[in-house]
Amino acid sequence: MSRCYSFARAAVSGAVTKKHTDKGRDRSPMKDFAGKIAVITGGGTGMGRELARQLVAEGCNVAMCDVSEAAMAETKRLCEAEKLRQGLRVTTHVADVAIEDHLKRFRDELAEQQQTDKIHLLFNNAGIGGGGSLFTNTREQWERTFNICWGGVYLGVRTFLPMLVAADEAHIVNTASVNGFWASIGMGQAHTAYSSAKFAVKGFTEALINDLRLHAPHVKCSVVMPGHIGTSIVSNSRKVQSGDGSERLNADEVALTRKRMAAAGVPDADKMSDEDIQAAFAERARSFLEDAPTTAAQAAKIILDGVKAERWRILVGEDAERLDERVRATPEQAYDRAFYESLTQEVGWRLG
């Protein structure tokens, strides 16, 4: 019985290998994006916008989705500002990546507007923060974050995989985070939804390496793990979680922010007025965007260089590299206060 099973398994394996031998088994890494078609989720701001701009500059067609039509319009304007190469297409599509039907509509619109049945690059980039605690956040907030940050990646791969397989060469790029190997942003704040999602993205992408090797060896994959990148994720996350599109916190968010600040040791946080809390949140959003050690443009270049080098593991930022080294060196101490304090001194993060 075992000999029959082994023979059957070898036969199936051989059939799969033969089927894909001519489709990239010994292919060199994708060195050139010119003439290719890239899908980017979360293309309205941050790294998604910069990926679009840099890909277009290299002559790559881009189809992006986002929940904000206005943000995508600005990304498209920036892409077109340098004059697109003749025949190059940049298309925008409104979609919530946590909803499979939205992604299927995006795929169908892309096929029509880009006039294609294949894509070469898939950047599952969309993500939000929030819902950090099982105790202080609602289940809806927690699951909204998880379903976008993890579900958007999973559904993105499911939706676009046939179009990737149809190409002669292709690459899947899934954005995780340093929170995909270190589940924290400091001692003073819970971070369970985002971290859980990013751990899932990392594990899923690592598992894809061999799944693709066995069944579609011309399709490669990478997991991206950025540190602190200058994006609008703080303000964007608030807009998505609340659903009102406002820059201002509502009464419940003001109260929760006050508690978080007090827990983090902010002097007299419990005595701050509501307007002071609003100002503190606005400053946090500004600082996250403008004072980051790595810009979104720099991050996009690191990611695209990593794809060209066919690296499956792409750390973005010196802070990400140092944190990775520290967690690997002392995993049992990774959530101790001494670890946090020495890390903040070394990389300059203001955590918690």
GROMACS .gro file of N, CA and C in nm, residues 150-301:
model
  456
  150TRP      N    1  -0.572   4.144   0.781
  150TRP     CA    2  -0.551   4.004   0.743
  150TRP      C    3  -0.644   3.963   0.629
  151GLY      N    4  -0.774   3.987   0.645
  151GLY     CA    5  -0.869   3.943   0.544
  151GLY      C    6  -0.842   4.004   0.408
  152GLY      N    7  -0.799   4.130   0.405
  152GLY     CA    8  -0.770   4.195   0.279
  152GLY      C    9  -0.656   4.128   0.204
  153VAL      N   10  -0.558   4.078   0.277
  153VAL     CA   11  -0.446   4.006   0.215
  153VAL      C   12  -0.492   3.870   0.163
  154TYR      N   13  -0.561   3.796   0.248
  154TYR     CA   14  -0.609   3.664   0.209
  154TYR      C   15  -0.704   3.672   0.089
  155LEU      N   16  -0.803   3.761   0.096
  155LEU     CA   17  -0.899   3.774  -0.013
  155LEU      C   18  -0.833   3.831  -0.139
  156GLY      N   19  -0.734   3.918  -0.119
  156GLY     CA   20  -0.661   3.972  -0.234
  156GLY      C   21  -0.591   3.861  -0.312
  157VAL      N   22  -0.523   3.772  -0.240
  157VAL     CA   23  -0.455   3.661  -0.307
  157VAL      C   24  -0.557   3.569  -0.373
  158ARG      N   25  -0.662   3.533  -0.301
  158ARG     CA   26  -0.766   3.446  -0.356
  158ARG      C   27  -0.825   3.505  -0.485
  159THR      N   28  -0.853   3.634  -0.483
  159THR     CA   29  -0.921   3.698  -0.596
  159THR      C   30  -0.832   3.709  -0.719
  160PHE      N   31  -0.706   3.745  -0.699
  160PHE     CA   32  -0.619   3.774  -0.812
  160PHE      C   33  -0.525   3.661  -0.851
  161LEU      N   34  -0.525   3.550  -0.776
  161LEU     CA   35  -0.433   3.441  -0.806
  161LEU      C   36  -0.448   3.389  -0.949
  162PRO      N   37  -0.569   3.366  -1.002
  162PRO     CA   38  -0.577   3.318  -1.140
  162PRO      C   39  -0.512   3.413  -1.241
  163MET      N   40  -0.522   3.544  -1.219
  163MET     CA   41  -0.462   3.640  -1.310
  163MET      C   42  -0.310   3.642  -1.296
  164LEU      N   43  -0.261   3.615  -1.176
  164LEU     CA   44  -0.116   3.604  -1.156
  164LEU      C   45  -0.062   3.479  -1.224
  165VAL      N   46  -0.131   3.368  -1.207
  165VAL     CA   47  -0.088   3.242  -1.267
  165VAL      C   48  -0.089   3.252  -1.419
  166ALA      N   49  -0.181   3.332  -1.474
  166ALA     CA   50  -0.191   3.346  -1.619
  166ALA      C   51  -0.075   3.422  -1.681
  167ALA      N   52   0.001   3.496  -1.599
  167ALA     CA   53   0.115   3.572  -1.649
  167ALA      C   54   0.237   3.481  -1.663
  168ASP      N   55   0.333   3.525  -1.745
  168ASP     CA   56   0.457   3.448  -1.762
  168ASP      C   57   0.544   3.454  -1.637
  169GLU      N   58   0.537   3.564  -1.565
  169GLU     CA   59   0.606   3.580  -1.437
  169GLU      C   60   0.524   3.673  -1.350
  170ALA      N   61   0.526   3.649  -1.219
  170ALA     CA   62   0.442   3.729  -1.130
  170ALA      C   63   0.499   3.727  -0.990
  171HIS      N   64   0.455   3.824  -0.909
  171HIS     CA   65   0.506   3.836  -0.773
  171HIS      C   66   0.396   3.891  -0.683
  172ILE      N   67   0.373   3.824  -0.570
  172ILE     CA   68   0.278   3.867  -0.468
  172ILE      C   69   0.356   3.935  -0.355
  173VAL      N   70   0.314   4.054  -0.316
  173VAL     CA   71   0.381   4.128  -0.210
  173VAL      C   72   0.279   4.160  -0.101
  174ASN      N   73   0.291   4.094   0.012
  174ASN     CA   74   0.197   4.111   0.123
  174ASN      C   75   0.259   4.197   0.233
  175THR      N   76   0.193   4.305   0.269
  175THR     CA   77   0.246   4.395   0.372
  175THR      C   78   0.205   4.348   0.510
  176ALA      N   79   0.303   4.306   0.588
  176ALA     CA   80   0.282   4.276   0.730
  176ALA      C   81   0.333   4.396   0.808
  177SER      N   82   0.423   4.376   0.902
  177SER     CA   83   0.472   4.484   0.987
  177SER      C   84   0.575   4.423   1.081
  178VAL      N   85   0.652   4.508   1.149
  178VAL     CA   86   0.732   4.455   1.259
  178VAL      C   87   0.642   4.394   1.365
  179ASN      N   88   0.515   4.437   1.366
  179ASN     CA   89   0.418   4.377   1.457
  179ASN      C   90   0.376   4.237   1.413
  180GLY      N   91   0.432   4.189   1.303
  180GLY     CA   92   0.414   4.052   1.261
  180GLY      C   93   0.515   3.957   1.324
  181PHE      N   94   0.614   4.014   1.394
  181PHE     CA   95   0.704   3.929   1.473
  181PHE      C   96   0.725   3.983   1.614
  182TRP      N   97   0.665   4.098   1.643
  182TRP     CA   98   0.675   4.158   1.778
  182TRP      C   99   0.541   4.226   1.806
  183ALA      N  100   0.461   4.164   1.889
  183ALA     CA  101   0.319   4.201   1.902
  183ALA      C  102   0.297   4.312   2.004
  184SER      N  103   0.354   4.429   1.979
  184SER     CA  104   0.341   4.536   2.077
  184SER      C  105   0.376   4.670   2.018
  185ILE      N  106   0.324   4.777   2.079
  185ILE     CA  107   0.375   4.913   2.053
  185ILE      C  108   0.410   4.982   2.185
  186GLY      N  109   0.430   4.903   2.288
  186GLY     CA  110   0.470   4.961   2.415
  186GLY      C  111   0.391   4.908   2.532
  187MET      N  112   0.442   4.937   2.652
  187MET     CA  113   0.382   4.884   2.775
  187MET      C  114   0.247   4.947   2.807
  188GLY      N  115   0.222   5.067   2.755
  188GLY     CA  116   0.103   5.139   2.797
  188GLY      C  117  -0.019   5.122   2.710
  189GLN      N  118  -0.009   5.037   2.606
  189GLN     CA  119  -0.123   5.026   2.514
  189GLN      C  120  -0.132   4.885   2.457
  190ALA      N  121  -0.253   4.828   2.458
  190ALA     CA  122  -0.275   4.697   2.397
  190ALA      C  123  -0.275   4.711   2.245
  191HIS      N  124  -0.236   4.604   2.178
  191HIS     CA  125  -0.220   4.611   2.032
  191HIS      C  126  -0.254   4.476   1.969
  192THR      N  127  -0.364   4.416   2.012
  192THR     CA  128  -0.389   4.276   1.976
  192THR      C  129  -0.445   4.258   1.835
  193ALA      N  130  -0.537   4.342   1.790
  193ALA     CA  131  -0.599   4.319   1.658
  193ALA      C  132  -0.498   4.332   1.546
  194TYR      N  133  -0.426   4.442   1.542
  194TYR     CA  134  -0.328   4.468   1.437
  194TYR      C  135  -0.217   4.364   1.440
  195SER      N  136  -0.165   4.337   1.557
  195SER     CA  137  -0.055   4.240   1.569
  195SER      C  138  -0.100   4.101   1.525
  196SER      N  139  -0.217   4.059   1.568
  196SER     CA  140  -0.268   3.928   1.528
  196SER      C  141  -0.280   3.918   1.377
  197ALA      N  142  -0.331   4.023   1.315
  197ALA     CA  143  -0.346   4.024   1.170
  197ALA      C  144  -0.211   4.016   1.100
  198LYS      N  145  -0.114   4.092   1.150
  198LYS     CA  146   0.016   4.095   1.083
  198LYS      C  147   0.094   3.965   1.103
  199PHE      N  148   0.077   3.900   1.219
  199PHE     CA  149   0.135   3.767   1.235
  199PHE      C  150   0.075   3.671   1.133
  200ALA      N  151  -0.056   3.682   1.111
  200ALA     CA  152  -0.123   3.596   1.014
  200ALA      C  153  -0.071   3.621   0.873
  201VAL      N  154  -0.050   3.747   0.837
  201VAL     CA  155   0.003   3.781   0.705
  201VAL      C  156   0.142   3.721   0.686
  202LYS      N  157   0.225   3.733   0.787
  202LYS     CA  158   0.361   3.679   0.777
  202LYS      C  159   0.358   3.528   0.759
  203GLY      N  160   0.280   3.458   0.842
  203GLY     CA  161   0.275   3.313   0.833
  203GLY      C  162   0.215   3.266   0.701
  204PHE      N  163   0.111   3.334   0.656
  204PHE     CA  164   0.047   3.301   0.529
  204PHE      C  165   0.146   3.314   0.414
  205THR      N  166   0.221   3.423   0.411
  205THR     CA  167   0.315   3.445   0.302
  205THR      C  168   0.428   3.344   0.305
  206GLU      N  169   0.477   3.310   0.423
  206GLU     CA  170   0.582   3.209   0.432
  206GLU      C  171   0.531   3.074   0.384
  207ALA      N  172   0.406   3.041   0.416
  207ALA     CA  173   0.348   2.915   0.370
  207ALA      C  174   0.329   2.916   0.218
  208LEU      N  175   0.302   3.034   0.161
  208LEU     CA  176   0.284   3.045   0.017
  208LEU      C  177   0.411   3.010  -0.060
  209ILE      N  178   0.526   3.031   0.000
  209ILE     CA  179   0.652   3.007  -0.071
  209ILE      C  180   0.652   2.868  -0.133
  210ASN      N  181   0.622   2.767  -0.052
  210ASN     CA  182   0.626   2.630  -0.103
  210ASN      C  183   0.500   2.594  -0.181
  211ASP      N  184   0.386   2.652  -0.143
  211ASP     CA  185   0.263   2.627  -0.218
  211ASP      C  186   0.280   2.673  -0.363
  212LEU      N  187   0.337   2.791  -0.381
  212LEU     CA  188   0.364   2.841  -0.515
  212LEU      C  189   0.472   2.760  -0.585
  213ARG      N  190   0.573   2.724  -0.512
  213ARG     CA  191   0.683   2.645  -0.571
  213ARG      C  192   0.631   2.513  -0.629
  214LEU      N  193   0.535   2.452  -0.559
  214LEU     CA  194   0.479   2.324  -0.602
  214LEU      C  195   0.381   2.339  -0.718
  215HIS      N  196   0.302   2.448  -0.717
  215HIS     CA  197   0.190   2.455  -0.810
  215HIS      C  198   0.198   2.567  -0.913
  216ALA      N  199   0.278   2.668  -0.887
  216ALA     CA  200   0.294   2.779  -0.983
  216ALA      C  201   0.430   2.844  -0.961
  217PRO      N  202   0.538   2.773  -0.996
  217PRO     CA  203   0.673   2.822  -0.962
  217PRO      C  204   0.713   2.952  -1.029
  218HIS      N  205   0.637   2.996  -1.129
  218HIS     CA  206   0.669   3.125  -1.191
  218HIS      C  207   0.610   3.241  -1.112
  219VAL      N  208   0.532   3.213  -1.006
  219VAL     CA  209   0.478   3.317  -0.918
  219VAL      C  210   0.557   3.315  -0.788
  220LYS      N  211   0.615   3.427  -0.752
  220LYS     CA  212   0.693   3.440  -0.629
  220LYS      C  213   0.615   3.522  -0.526
  221CYS      N  214   0.664   3.526  -0.404
  221CYS     CA  215   0.596   3.606  -0.301
  221CYS      C  216   0.697   3.664  -0.203
  222SER      N  217   0.656   3.774  -0.141
  222SER     CA  218   0.738   3.840  -0.040
  222SER      C  219   0.647   3.891   0.071
  223VAL      N  220   0.699   3.888   0.194
  223VAL     CA  221   0.631   3.952   0.305
  223VAL      C  222   0.711   4.076   0.342
  224VAL      N  223   0.643   4.190   0.351
  224VAL     CA  224   0.706   4.318   0.382
  224VAL      C  225   0.680   4.351   0.529
  225MET      N  226   0.786   4.386   0.601
  225MET     CA  227   0.773   4.416   0.744
  225MET      C  228   0.834   4.553   0.774
  226PRO      N  229   0.751   4.657   0.759
  226PRO     CA  230   0.801   4.792   0.785
  226PRO      C  231   0.808   4.823   0.935
  227GLY      N  232   0.902   4.912   0.969
  227GLY     CA  233   0.903   4.971   1.102
  227GLY      C  234   0.813   5.094   1.098
  228HIS      N  235   0.858   5.203   1.159
  228HIS     CA  236   0.780   5.327   1.159
  228HIS      C  237   0.801   5.398   1.026
  229ILE      N  238   0.697   5.399   0.944
  229ILE     CA  239   0.701   5.465   0.813
  229ILE      C  240   0.609   5.586   0.818
  230GLY      N  241   0.651   5.695   0.758
  230GLY     CA  242   0.572   5.817   0.760
  230GLY      C  243   0.450   5.808   0.670
  231THR      N  244   0.337   5.768   0.725
  231THR     CA  245   0.211   5.759   0.651
  231THR      C  246   0.100   5.823   0.732
  232SER      N  247  -0.018   5.826   0.672
  232SER     CA  248  -0.136   5.882   0.739
  232SER      C  249  -0.220   5.775   0.807
  233ILE      N  250  -0.159   5.664   0.847
  233ILE     CA  251  -0.236   5.552   0.902
  233ILE      C  252  -0.310   5.590   1.030
  234VAL      N  253  -0.254   5.681   1.110
  234VAL     CA  254  -0.322   5.719   1.235
  234VAL      C  255  -0.455   5.787   1.204
  235SER      N  256  -0.452   5.889   1.119
  235SER     CA  257  -0.575   5.961   1.086
  235SER      C  258  -0.667   5.877   0.998
  236ASN      N  259  -0.610   5.802   0.903
  236ASN     CA  260  -0.692   5.719   0.815
  236ASN      C  261  -0.764   5.609   0.892
  237SER      N  262  -0.695   5.550   0.990
  237SER     CA  263  -0.756   5.443   1.069
  237SER      C  264  -0.877   5.495   1.145
  238ARG      N  265  -0.863   5.615   1.201
  238ARG     CA  266  -0.974   5.675   1.274
  238ARG      C  267  -1.095   5.696   1.183
  239LYS      N  268  -1.070   5.742   1.060
  239LYS     CA  269  -1.179   5.766   0.966
  239LYS      C  270  -1.251   5.637   0.929
  240VAL      N  271  -1.173   5.532   0.903
  240VAL     CA  272  -1.233   5.404   0.864
  240VAL      C  273  -1.309   5.342   0.981
  241GLN      N  274  -1.249   5.345   1.100
  241GLN     CA  275  -1.315   5.286   1.216
  241GLN      C  276  -1.446   5.357   1.250
  242SER      N  277  -1.447   5.489   1.241
  242SER     CA  278  -1.565   5.565   1.279
  242SER      C  279  -1.669   5.570   1.168
  243GLY      N  280  -1.620   5.566   1.044
  243GLY     CA  281  -1.710   5.571   0.930
  243GLY      C  282  -1.763   5.709   0.900
  244ASP      N  283  -1.715   5.813   0.972
  244ASP     CA  284  -1.770   5.947   0.949
  244ASP      C  285  -1.679   6.037   0.865
  245GLY      N  286  -1.555   5.990   0.839
  245GLY     CA  287  -1.465   6.067   0.755
  245GLY      C  288  -1.409   6.192   0.818
  246SER      N  289  -1.437   6.213   0.948
  246SER     CA  290  -1.394   6.336   1.014
  246SER      C  291  -1.252   6.323   1.068
  247GLU      N  292  -1.185   6.437   1.080
  247GLU     CA  293  -1.052   6.440   1.141
  247GLU      C  294  -1.060   6.445   1.294
  248ARG      N  295  -1.180   6.470   1.348
  248ARG     CA  296  -1.195   6.488   1.492
  248ARG      C  297  -1.248   6.362   1.559
  249LEU      N  298  -1.204   6.340   1.682
  249LEU     CA  299  -1.251   6.228   1.762
  249LEU      C  300  -1.394   6.253   1.809
  250ASN      N  301  -1.471   6.144   1.819
  250ASN     CA  302  -1.603   6.158   1.881
  250ASN      C  303  -1.589   6.148   2.033
  251ALA      N  304  -1.698   6.162   2.105
  251ALA     CA  305  -1.691   6.167   2.253
  251ALA      C  306  -1.632   6.039   2.311
  252ASP      N  307  -1.672   5.922   2.258
  252ASP     CA  308  -1.618   5.796   2.309
  252ASP      C  309  -1.469   5.784   2.282
  253GLU      N  310  -1.425   5.830   2.165
  253GLU     CA  311  -1.283   5.823   2.130
  253GLU      C  312  -1.201   5.918   2.217
  254VAL      N  313  -1.258   6.034   2.248
  254VAL     CA  314  -1.190   6.128   2.338
  254VAL      C  315  -1.167   6.063   2.474
  255ALA      N  316  -1.270   5.998   2.527
  255ALA     CA  317  -1.259   5.934   2.658
  255ALA      C  318  -1.156   5.822   2.656
  256LEU      N  319  -1.155   5.741   2.551
  256LEU     CA  320  -1.061   5.630   2.541
  256LEU      C  321  -0.918   5.681   2.524
  257THR      N  322  -0.902   5.787   2.446
  257THR     CA  323  -0.768   5.845   2.426
  257THR      C  324  -0.715   5.901   2.557
  258ARG      N  325  -0.801   5.964   2.635
  258ARG     CA  326  -0.761   6.017   2.765
  258ARG      C  327  -0.710   5.904   2.856
  259LYS      N  328  -0.783   5.793   2.859
  259LYS     CA  329  -0.741   5.679   2.940
  259LYS      C  330  -0.607   5.624   2.895
  260ARG      N  331  -0.588   5.615   2.764
  260ARG     CA  332  -0.462   5.563   2.711
  260ARG      C  333  -0.345   5.654   2.747
  261MET      N  334  -0.368   5.783   2.739
  261MET     CA  335  -0.262   5.877   2.772
  261MET      C  336  -0.227   5.869   2.920
  262ALA      N  337  -0.328   5.854   3.003
  262ALA     CA  338  -0.302   5.841   3.146
  262ALA      C  339  -0.224   5.713   3.175
  263ALA      N  340  -0.262   5.603   3.109
  263ALA     CA  341  -0.193   5.475   3.129
  263ALA      C  342  -0.049   5.483   3.082
  264ALA      N  343  -0.025   5.567   2.980
  264ALA     CA  344   0.111   5.582   2.926
  264ALA      C  345   0.195   5.677   3.010
  265GLY      N  346   0.136   5.736   3.115
  265GLY     CA  347   0.213   5.822   3.204
  265GLY      C  348   0.215   5.968   3.164
  266VAL      N  349   0.123   6.011   3.076
  266VAL     CA  350   0.118   6.153   3.038
  266VAL      C  351   0.070   6.234   3.158
  267PRO      N  352   0.147   6.333   3.203
  267PRO     CA  353   0.110   6.409   3.323
  267PRO      C  354  -0.027   6.475   3.313
  268ASP      N  355  -0.110   6.454   3.415
  268ASP     CA  356  -0.241   6.517   3.425
  268ASP      C  357  -0.332   6.489   3.305
  269ALA      N  358  -0.315   6.373   3.242
  269ALA     CA  359  -0.398   6.339   3.126
  269ALA      C  360  -0.546   6.335   3.165
  270ASP      N  361  -0.574   6.288   3.286
  270ASP     CA  362  -0.713   6.277   3.328
  270ASP      C  363  -0.778   6.413   3.352
  271LYS      N  364  -0.698   6.518   3.358
  271LYS     CA  365  -0.751   6.652   3.379
  271LYS      C  366  -0.756   6.735   3.251
  272MET      N  367  -0.709   6.679   3.141
  272MET     CA  368  -0.705   6.753   3.015
  272MET      C  369  -0.846   6.774   2.961
  273SER      N  370  -0.870   6.889   2.900
  273SER     CA  371  -1.000   6.917   2.839
  273SER      C  372  -1.017   6.833   2.712
  274ASP      N  373  -1.140   6.825   2.665
  274ASP     CA  374  -1.166   6.751   2.542
  274ASP      C  375  -1.088   6.811   2.424
  275GLU      N  376  -1.079   6.942   2.420
  275GLU     CA  377  -1.005   7.006   2.311
  275GLU      C  378  -0.856   6.978   2.320
  276ASP      N  379  -0.804   6.967   2.443
  276ASP     CA  380  -0.664   6.930   2.459
  276ASP      C  381  -0.640   6.788   2.407
  277ILE      N  382  -0.735   6.699   2.432
  277ILE     CA  383  -0.724   6.561   2.382
  277ILE      C  384  -0.728   6.561   2.230
  278GLN      N  385  -0.819   6.640   2.171
  278GLN     CA  386  -0.826   6.651   2.025
  278GLN      C  387  -0.692   6.699   1.968
  279ALA      N  388  -0.634   6.798   2.034
  279ALA     CA  389  -0.506   6.853   1.987
  279ALA      C  390  -0.395   6.750   2.000
  280ALA      N  391  -0.397   6.671   2.108
  280ALA     CA  392  -0.295   6.568   2.127
  280ALA      C  393  -0.305   6.461   2.019
  281PHE      N  394  -0.429   6.422   1.984
  281PHE     CA  395  -0.447   6.323   1.878
  281PHE      C  396  -0.399   6.377   1.744
  282ALA      N  397  -0.432   6.501   1.714
  282ALA     CA  398  -0.389   6.562   1.589
  282ALA      C  399  -0.237   6.569   1.581
  283GLU      N  400  -0.173   6.599   1.693
  283GLU     CA  401  -0.027   6.606   1.696
  283GLU      C  402   0.034   6.467   1.677
  284ARG      N  403  -0.029   6.366   1.736
  284ARG     CA  404   0.020   6.229   1.718
  284ARG      C  405   0.013   6.188   1.570
  285ALA      N  406  -0.097   6.220   1.504
  285ALA     CA  407  -0.113   6.188   1.363
  285ALA      C  408  -0.009   6.261   1.279
  286ARG      N  409   0.013   6.391   1.311
  286ARG     CA  410   0.112   6.469   1.238
  286ARG      C  411   0.252   6.414   1.257
  287SER      N  412   0.285   6.383   1.382
  287SER     CA  413   0.418   6.334   1.413
  287SER      C  414   0.445   6.199   1.348
  288PHE      N  415   0.344   6.110   1.349
  288PHE     CA  416   0.362   5.979   1.287
  288PHE      C  417   0.393   5.995   1.139
  289LEU      N  418   0.329   6.090   1.075
  289LEU     CA  419   0.350   6.113   0.932
  289LEU      C  420   0.481   6.185   0.904
  290GLU      N  421   0.508   6.292   0.978
  290GLU     CA  422   0.617   6.382   0.941
  290GLU      C  423   0.749   6.353   1.010
  291ASP      N  424   0.746   6.288   1.126
  291ASP     CA  425   0.869   6.268   1.203
  291ASP      C  426   0.922   6.125   1.197
  292ALA      N  427   0.869   6.044   1.107
  292ALA     CA  428   0.910   5.904   1.098
  292ALA      C  429   1.054   5.894   1.047
  293PRO      N  430   1.126   5.790   1.089
  293PRO     CA  431   1.265   5.773   1.042
  293PRO      C  432   1.274   5.731   0.896
  294THR      N  433   1.165   5.678   0.840
  294THR     CA  434   1.163   5.634   0.700
  294THR      C  435   1.039   5.691   0.633
  295THR      N  436   1.056   5.755   0.518
  295THR     CA  437   0.942   5.810   0.446
  295THR      C  438   0.873   5.701   0.366
  296ALA      N  439   0.750   5.730   0.325
  296ALA     CA  440   0.676   5.635   0.243
  296ALA      C  441   0.747   5.612   0.110
  297ALA      N  442   0.806   5.717   0.053
  297ALA     CA  443   0.879   5.703  -0.073
  297ALA      C  444   1.001   5.612  -0.056
  298GLN      N  445   1.074   5.631   0.053
  298GLN     CA  446   1.189   5.544   0.079
  298GLN      C  447   1.145   5.399   0.099
  299ALA      N  448   1.033   5.382   0.170
  299ALA     CA  449   0.982   5.246   0.193
  299ALA      C  450   0.945   5.179   0.062
  300ALA      N  451   0.878   5.252  -0.027
  300ALA     CA  452   0.838   5.195  -0.155
  300ALA      C  453   0.958   5.150  -0.236
  301LYS      N  454   1.065   5.229  -0.234
  301LYS     CA  455   1.187   5.192  -0.308
  301LYS      C  456   1.248   5.064  -0.251
   0.00000   0.00000   0.00000
